mmCIF file of C-alpha atoms and ligand atoms in Angstrom:
data_model
loop_
_atom_site.group_PDB
_atom_site.id
_atom_site.type_symbol
_atom_site.label_atom_id
_atom_site.label_comp_id
_atom_site.label_asym_id
_atom_site.label_seq_id
_atom_site.Cartn_x
_atom_site.Cartn_y
_atom_site.Cartn_z
ATOM 1 C CA UNK A 31 8.091 -26.326 8.159
ATOM 2 C CA UNK A 32 5.451 -25.371 5.630
ATOM 3 C CA UNK A 33 2.315 -26.724 7.193
ATOM 4 C CA UNK A 34 3.170 -24.635 10.251
ATOM 5 C CA UNK A 35 4.643 -21.507 9.020
ATOM 6 C CA UNK A 36 0.539 -21.939 6.826
ATOM 7 C CA UNK A 37 -1.508 -22.124 9.893
ATOM 8 C CA UNK A 38 0.240 -19.505 11.708
ATOM 9 C CA UNK A 39 -0.354 -16.837 8.756
ATOM 10 C CA UNK A 40 -3.851 -18.030 8.625
ATOM 11 C CA UNK A 41 -4.603 -18.258 12.122
ATOM 12 C CA UNK A 42 -3.008 -14.623 11.678
ATOM 13 C CA UNK A 43 -5.051 -13.217 9.512
ATOM 14 C CA UNK A 44 -8.691 -14.790 10.557
ATOM 15 C CA UNK A 45 -7.552 -12.508 13.746
ATOM 16 C CA UNK A 46 -6.421 -9.920 12.806
ATOM 17 C CA UNK A 47 -8.134 -8.867 8.792
ATOM 18 C CA UNK A 48 -11.370 -8.221 7.979
ATOM 19 C CA UNK A 49 -13.612 -10.948 5.913
ATOM 20 C CA UNK A 50 -13.408 -9.458 2.247
ATOM 21 C CA UNK A 51 -15.363 -10.640 -0.033
ATOM 22 C CA UNK A 52 -14.138 -8.575 -3.143
ATOM 23 C CA UNK A 53 -10.760 -9.345 -2.929
ATOM 24 C CA UNK A 54 -11.678 -13.128 -2.357
ATOM 25 C CA UNK A 55 -13.347 -12.847 -5.747
ATOM 26 C CA UNK A 56 -10.608 -11.405 -6.892
ATOM 27 C CA UNK A 57 -8.345 -13.913 -6.114
ATOM 28 C CA UNK A 58 -10.668 -16.351 -7.157
ATOM 29 C CA UNK A 59 -10.509 -14.505 -11.265
ATOM 30 C CA UNK A 60 -6.714 -14.660 -11.181
ATOM 31 C CA UNK A 61 -7.106 -18.463 -10.509
ATOM 32 C CA UNK A 62 -10.264 -18.592 -13.485
ATOM 33 C CA UNK A 63 -7.962 -16.875 -15.794
ATOM 34 C CA UNK A 64 -4.836 -18.895 -15.257
ATOM 35 C CA UNK A 65 -2.935 -16.457 -13.525
ATOM 36 C CA UNK A 66 -0.280 -17.657 -11.286
ATOM 37 C CA UNK A 67 -0.712 -17.293 -7.413
ATOM 38 C CA UNK A 68 1.820 -15.119 -6.570
ATOM 39 C CA UNK A 69 0.469 -11.927 -5.601
ATOM 40 C CA UNK A 70 1.314 -10.898 -2.249
ATOM 41 C CA UNK A 71 -0.247 -12.235 0.813
ATOM 42 C CA UNK A 72 -3.655 -10.722 2.832
ATOM 43 C CA UNK A 73 -1.094 -9.929 5.400
ATOM 44 C CA UNK A 74 1.546 -8.317 3.064
ATOM 45 C CA UNK A 75 -1.330 -6.692 1.455
ATOM 46 C CA UNK A 76 -2.477 -5.375 4.823
ATOM 47 C CA UNK A 77 0.938 -4.293 5.758
ATOM 48 C CA UNK A 78 1.526 -2.587 2.207
ATOM 49 C CA UNK A 79 -1.960 -0.324 2.489
ATOM 50 C CA UNK A 80 -0.607 0.214 6.464
ATOM 51 C CA UNK A 81 2.507 1.699 5.234
ATOM 52 C CA UNK A 82 0.838 3.634 2.218
ATOM 53 C CA UNK A 83 -1.296 5.147 5.438
ATOM 54 C CA UNK A 84 1.274 5.576 8.215
ATOM 55 C CA UNK A 85 4.073 7.235 5.006
ATOM 56 C CA UNK A 86 0.990 9.702 3.835
ATOM 57 C CA UNK A 87 1.240 8.797 0.165
ATOM 58 C CA UNK A 88 -0.288 10.197 -2.101
ATOM 59 C CA UNK A 89 1.452 9.041 -5.292
ATOM 60 C CA UNK A 90 2.388 5.113 -5.603
ATOM 61 C CA UNK A 91 3.952 3.616 -8.728
ATOM 62 C CA UNK A 92 4.014 -0.653 -9.029
ATOM 63 C CA UNK A 93 5.888 -2.309 -10.983
ATOM 64 C CA UNK A 94 4.752 -5.466 -11.513
ATOM 65 C CA UNK A 95 -0.118 -5.512 -11.466
ATOM 66 C CA UNK A 96 -0.709 -9.569 -12.094
ATOM 67 C CA UNK A 97 -4.342 -9.603 -11.515
ATOM 68 C CA UNK A 98 -4.351 -6.078 -9.411
ATOM 69 C CA UNK A 99 -4.386 -7.711 -5.918
ATOM 70 C CA UNK A 100 -1.831 -6.180 -4.402
ATOM 71 C CA UNK A 101 -2.976 -2.271 -6.286
ATOM 72 C CA UNK A 102 -6.262 -3.121 -5.126
ATOM 73 C CA UNK A 103 -4.825 -2.949 -1.414
ATOM 74 C CA UNK A 104 -2.827 0.063 -1.967
ATOM 75 C CA UNK A 105 -5.521 2.198 -3.655
ATOM 76 C CA UNK A 106 -7.668 1.295 -1.119
ATOM 77 C CA UNK A 107 -5.268 2.786 1.260
ATOM 78 C CA UNK A 108 -4.771 6.365 -0.488
ATOM 79 C CA UNK A 109 -6.546 9.393 0.282
ATOM 80 C CA UNK A 110 -9.106 11.230 -2.578
ATOM 81 C CA UNK A 111 -7.216 12.592 -4.628
ATOM 82 C CA UNK A 112 -4.366 9.595 -4.476
ATOM 83 C CA UNK A 113 -3.011 7.743 -7.503
ATOM 84 C CA UNK A 114 -1.656 4.314 -8.603
ATOM 85 C CA UNK A 115 0.183 3.513 -11.821
ATOM 86 C CA UNK A 116 0.806 -0.078 -12.291
ATOM 87 C CA UNK A 117 3.106 -1.402 -14.576
ATOM 88 C CA UNK A 118 2.410 -4.884 -16.483
ATOM 89 C CA UNK A 119 4.223 -7.231 -19.128
ATOM 90 C CA UNK A 120 1.384 -9.267 -19.883
ATOM 91 C CA UNK A 121 -1.754 -8.007 -21.538
ATOM 92 C CA UNK A 122 -3.533 -10.824 -20.531
ATOM 93 C CA UNK A 123 -2.777 -10.424 -16.569
ATOM 94 C CA UNK A 124 -3.662 -6.678 -17.671
ATOM 95 C CA UNK A 125 -7.372 -6.996 -19.070
ATOM 96 C CA UNK A 126 -8.189 -9.095 -15.864
ATOM 97 C CA UNK A 127 -6.469 -6.189 -13.334
ATOM 98 C CA UNK A 128 -8.636 -4.174 -15.178
ATOM 99 C CA UNK A 129 -11.940 -6.012 -14.232
ATOM 100 C CA UNK A 130 -10.867 -6.556 -10.568
ATOM 101 C CA UNK A 131 -10.112 -2.982 -10.323
ATOM 102 C CA UNK A 132 -13.631 -2.409 -11.856
ATOM 103 C CA UNK A 133 -15.273 -4.955 -9.094
ATOM 104 C CA UNK A 134 -13.135 -3.444 -6.636
ATOM 105 C CA UNK A 135 -14.409 0.474 -6.950
ATOM 106 C CA UNK A 136 -10.961 1.824 -7.353
ATOM 107 C CA UNK A 137 -10.977 2.708 -10.971
ATOM 108 C CA UNK A 138 -10.690 5.838 -10.602
ATOM 109 C CA UNK A 139 -7.272 5.941 -8.526
ATOM 110 C CA UNK A 140 -5.704 3.214 -10.983
ATOM 111 C CA UNK A 141 -3.580 3.240 -14.357
ATOM 112 C CA UNK A 142 -1.920 -0.114 -15.561
ATOM 113 C CA UNK A 143 0.197 1.023 -18.395
ATOM 114 C CA UNK A 144 0.884 -2.335 -20.446
ATOM 115 C CA UNK A 145 4.467 -2.980 -21.327
ATOM 116 C CA UNK A 146 7.980 -3.931 -20.548
ATOM 117 C CA UNK A 147 8.387 -2.139 -17.148
ATOM 118 C CA UNK A 148 12.103 -0.764 -18.541
ATOM 119 C CA UNK A 149 9.974 0.516 -21.481
ATOM 120 C CA UNK A 150 7.172 2.206 -19.762
ATOM 121 C CA UNK A 151 9.270 4.123 -16.465
ATOM 122 C CA UNK A 152 11.767 6.497 -18.536
ATOM 123 C CA UNK A 153 7.898 8.286 -19.906
ATOM 124 C CA UNK A 154 6.811 8.484 -16.185
ATOM 125 C CA UNK A 155 9.409 11.261 -15.382
ATOM 126 C CA UNK A 156 7.493 13.806 -16.831
ATOM 127 C CA UNK A 157 4.947 13.357 -14.193
ATOM 128 C CA UNK A 158 5.135 13.980 -9.825
ATOM 129 C CA UNK A 159 7.476 12.064 -8.213
ATOM 130 C CA UNK A 160 6.065 8.960 -6.431
ATOM 131 C CA UNK A 161 5.618 8.804 -2.533
ATOM 132 C CA UNK A 162 5.602 4.706 -2.541
ATOM 133 C CA UNK A 163 7.091 2.542 -5.274
ATOM 134 C CA UNK A 164 6.148 -1.694 -4.647
ATOM 135 C CA UNK A 165 8.826 -3.213 -7.168
ATOM 136 C CA UNK A 166 7.652 -6.606 -7.868
ATOM 137 C CA UNK A 167 7.905 -7.825 -10.780
ATOM 138 C CA UNK A 168 10.721 -9.631 -12.710
ATOM 139 C CA UNK A 169 13.469 -9.609 -10.121
ATOM 140 C CA UNK A 170 16.331 -10.535 -13.056
ATOM 141 C CA UNK A 171 15.389 -6.480 -13.692
ATOM 142 C CA UNK A 172 15.697 -5.738 -9.440
ATOM 143 C CA UNK A 173 18.720 -3.123 -10.020
ATOM 144 C CA UNK A 174 17.738 -1.111 -13.187
ATOM 145 C CA UNK A 175 14.143 -0.323 -11.560
ATOM 146 C CA UNK A 176 15.635 0.573 -8.286
ATOM 147 C CA UNK A 177 17.431 2.765 -10.414
ATOM 148 C CA UNK A 178 14.417 3.873 -12.152
ATOM 149 C CA UNK A 179 12.778 4.207 -8.449
ATOM 150 C CA UNK A 180 15.451 6.486 -7.292
ATOM 151 C CA UNK A 181 14.897 8.861 -10.948
ATOM 152 C CA UNK A 182 11.457 8.957 -9.942
ATOM 153 C CA UNK A 183 11.770 9.302 -6.408
ATOM 154 C CA UNK A 184 11.424 12.194 -4.092
ATOM 155 C CA UNK A 185 13.059 12.762 -0.605
ATOM 156 C CA UNK A 186 11.239 10.374 2.073
ATOM 157 C CA UNK A 187 10.023 7.861 -0.745
ATOM 158 C CA UNK A 188 9.823 4.810 0.551
ATOM 159 C CA UNK A 189 10.511 1.545 -1.686
ATOM 160 C CA UNK A 190 9.831 -1.738 -1.186
ATOM 161 C CA UNK A 191 10.937 -4.780 -2.682
ATOM 162 C CA UNK A 192 8.872 -8.313 -2.771
ATOM 163 C CA UNK A 193 10.769 -11.832 -3.038
ATOM 164 C CA UNK A 194 14.500 -10.724 -1.705
ATOM 165 C CA UNK A 195 15.161 -14.040 0.156
ATOM 166 C CA UNK A 196 13.758 -16.955 -2.507
ATOM 167 C CA UNK A 197 14.511 -19.720 0.035
ATOM 168 C CA UNK A 198 17.588 -18.267 1.225
ATOM 169 C CA UNK A 199 19.320 -18.138 -2.576
ATOM 170 C CA UNK A 200 20.212 -14.880 -2.332
ATOM 171 C CA UNK A 201 23.606 -16.192 0.058
ATOM 172 C CA UNK A 202 24.756 -18.117 -2.577
ATOM 173 C CA UNK A 203 27.244 -16.567 -4.494
ATOM 174 C CA UNK A 204 27.601 -18.414 -7.505
ATOM 175 C CA UNK A 205 23.654 -19.136 -7.458
ATOM 176 C CA UNK A 206 22.754 -19.507 -11.324
ATOM 177 C CA UNK A 207 19.395 -17.525 -11.413
ATOM 178 C CA UNK A 208 19.461 -14.327 -13.000
ATOM 179 C CA UNK A 209 16.666 -13.577 -10.616
ATOM 180 C CA UNK A 210 18.522 -14.583 -7.471
ATOM 181 C CA UNK A 211 21.408 -12.712 -8.887
ATOM 182 C CA UNK A 212 19.297 -9.543 -9.581
ATOM 183 C CA UNK A 213 18.103 -9.320 -6.366
ATOM 184 C CA UNK A 214 21.572 -9.819 -5.131
ATOM 185 C CA UNK A 215 22.770 -6.623 -7.146
ATOM 186 C CA UNK A 216 19.930 -5.158 -5.812
ATOM 187 C CA UNK A 217 19.754 -5.486 -2.522
ATOM 188 C CA UNK A 218 23.767 -4.630 -2.691
ATOM 189 C CA UNK A 219 22.756 -1.283 -4.718
ATOM 190 C CA UNK A 220 20.435 -0.375 -2.460
ATOM 191 C CA UNK A 221 23.203 -0.863 0.636
ATOM 192 C CA UNK A 222 25.788 1.096 -1.359
ATOM 193 C CA UNK A 223 23.585 3.730 -2.854
ATOM 194 C CA UNK A 224 23.911 6.553 -0.017
ATOM 195 C CA UNK A 225 20.897 7.943 -0.940
ATOM 196 C CA UNK A 226 19.132 4.973 1.299
ATOM 197 C CA UNK A 227 18.169 3.690 4.680
ATOM 198 C CA UNK A 228 17.454 0.357 3.771
ATOM 199 C CA UNK A 229 16.701 -2.723 5.678
ATOM 200 C CA UNK A 230 15.218 -6.049 5.500
ATOM 201 C CA UNK A 231 13.581 -8.706 7.217
ATOM 202 C CA UNK A 232 12.629 -12.379 6.528
ATOM 203 C CA UNK A 233 8.999 -13.725 6.305
ATOM 204 C CA UNK A 234 7.736 -17.132 6.428
ATOM 205 C CA UNK A 235 3.902 -17.824 5.766
ATOM 206 C CA UNK A 236 1.665 -18.925 3.010
ATOM 207 C CA UNK A 237 4.002 -17.636 0.705
ATOM 208 C CA UNK A 238 6.872 -19.523 1.766
ATOM 209 C CA UNK A 239 9.859 -18.491 2.971
ATOM 210 C CA UNK A 240 11.319 -15.033 1.793
ATOM 211 C CA UNK A 241 10.941 -11.258 2.734
ATOM 212 C CA UNK A 242 11.548 -7.584 1.572
ATOM 213 C CA UNK A 243 13.222 -5.099 1.373
ATOM 214 C CA UNK A 244 12.121 -1.479 2.820
ATOM 215 C CA UNK A 245 14.003 1.926 2.130
ATOM 216 C CA UNK A 246 13.924 5.500 2.482
ATOM 217 C CA UNK A 247 15.195 7.954 -0.177
ATOM 218 C CA UNK A 248 17.036 10.304 2.367
ATOM 219 C CA UNK A 249 17.945 12.847 -0.723
HETATM 220 N N1 SAM B 129 2.434 -7.197 -7.264
HETATM 221 C C1 SAM B 129 1.647 -8.283 -7.807
HETATM 222 C C2 SAM B 129 0.738 -8.621 -6.624
HETATM 223 O O1 SAM B 129 1.444 -8.665 -5.259
HETATM 224 O O2 SAM B 129 -0.749 -8.732 -6.686
HETATM 225 C C3 SAM B 129 2.525 -9.611 -8.094
HETATM 226 C C4 SAM B 129 3.256 -9.111 -9.559
HETATM 227 S S1 SAM B 129 3.531 -10.889 -9.932
HETATM 228 C C5 SAM B 129 5.296 -11.561 -8.272
HETATM 229 C C6 SAM B 129 5.142 -10.331 -10.936
HETATM 230 C C7 SAM B 129 4.113 -9.169 -12.173
HETATM 231 O O3 SAM B 129 5.103 -8.923 -12.954
HETATM 232 C C8 SAM B 129 3.697 -10.054 -13.711
HETATM 233 O O4 SAM B 129 2.307 -10.413 -13.841
HETATM 234 C C9 SAM B 129 4.311 -10.450 -14.226
HETATM 235 O O5 SAM B 129 3.585 -10.420 -15.529
HETATM 236 C C10 SAM B 129 4.978 -9.266 -14.528
HETATM 237 N N2 SAM B 129 6.093 -8.738 -15.232
HETATM 238 C C11 SAM B 129 6.993 -9.928 -15.303
HETATM 239 N N3 SAM B 129 7.995 -8.927 -16.236
HETATM 240 C C12 SAM B 129 7.811 -7.717 -15.947
HETATM 241 C C13 SAM B 129 8.511 -6.697 -16.614
HETATM 242 N N4 SAM B 129 9.473 -6.764 -17.364
HETATM 243 N N5 SAM B 129 7.651 -5.654 -17.079
HETATM 244 C C14 SAM B 129 6.402 -5.231 -16.352
HETATM 245 N N6 SAM B 129 5.900 -6.236 -15.818
HETATM 246 C C15 SAM B 129 6.654 -7.790 -15.632
#
């Protein structure tokens, strides 16, 4: 199946997405620097960018920077004066991301904060709320990230959680992987929060069989 999923994804991306030398360079830089290829796909990057444009978001929070690939997609979609704050645990990832962000010319719109996200998030409580929150780091901490996303949001904020299907593993209630357990709790918490309208969609493509959750903060 993977071969077919990739072929269709590549076909769709070549039909719909413009060739982008900067973003291709970013992926090469990540590879050369030894970063894992776990960034969003180009189609997913375009989707995130479109969600930001459609929702009129000006302040974006990303949890999980890696080499800055998704941050660049989102920063490009922001209007003049918009800002993305991206949290990253690994200083090496952060350094490569900063180089990539400079290369893409979105330095003025992007701030990377190095450290465990759960230590960085409380410091953001003094800032104005975020309009769009992309959760894409260590999935075992997703329930805590959802709590913080709710604290750092306003009515109308969109919360996007990546990798919520994990090859179907989420249906296994006894799954031993803490990341799967984190996603299960994250989705259940979102469904029961009372403050969110949420949905999730499965995806297949160059990144395999996975999916995302999209939620809107209602109050
Ligand atoms: N959003 C990125 C993209 O699409 O280009 C991909 C992010 S990658 C899936 C996850 C990143 O989260 C990794 O760079 C990893 O080092 C980082 N990470 C893992 N645990 C973290 C933590 N506790 N706090 C902050 N970042 C963390």
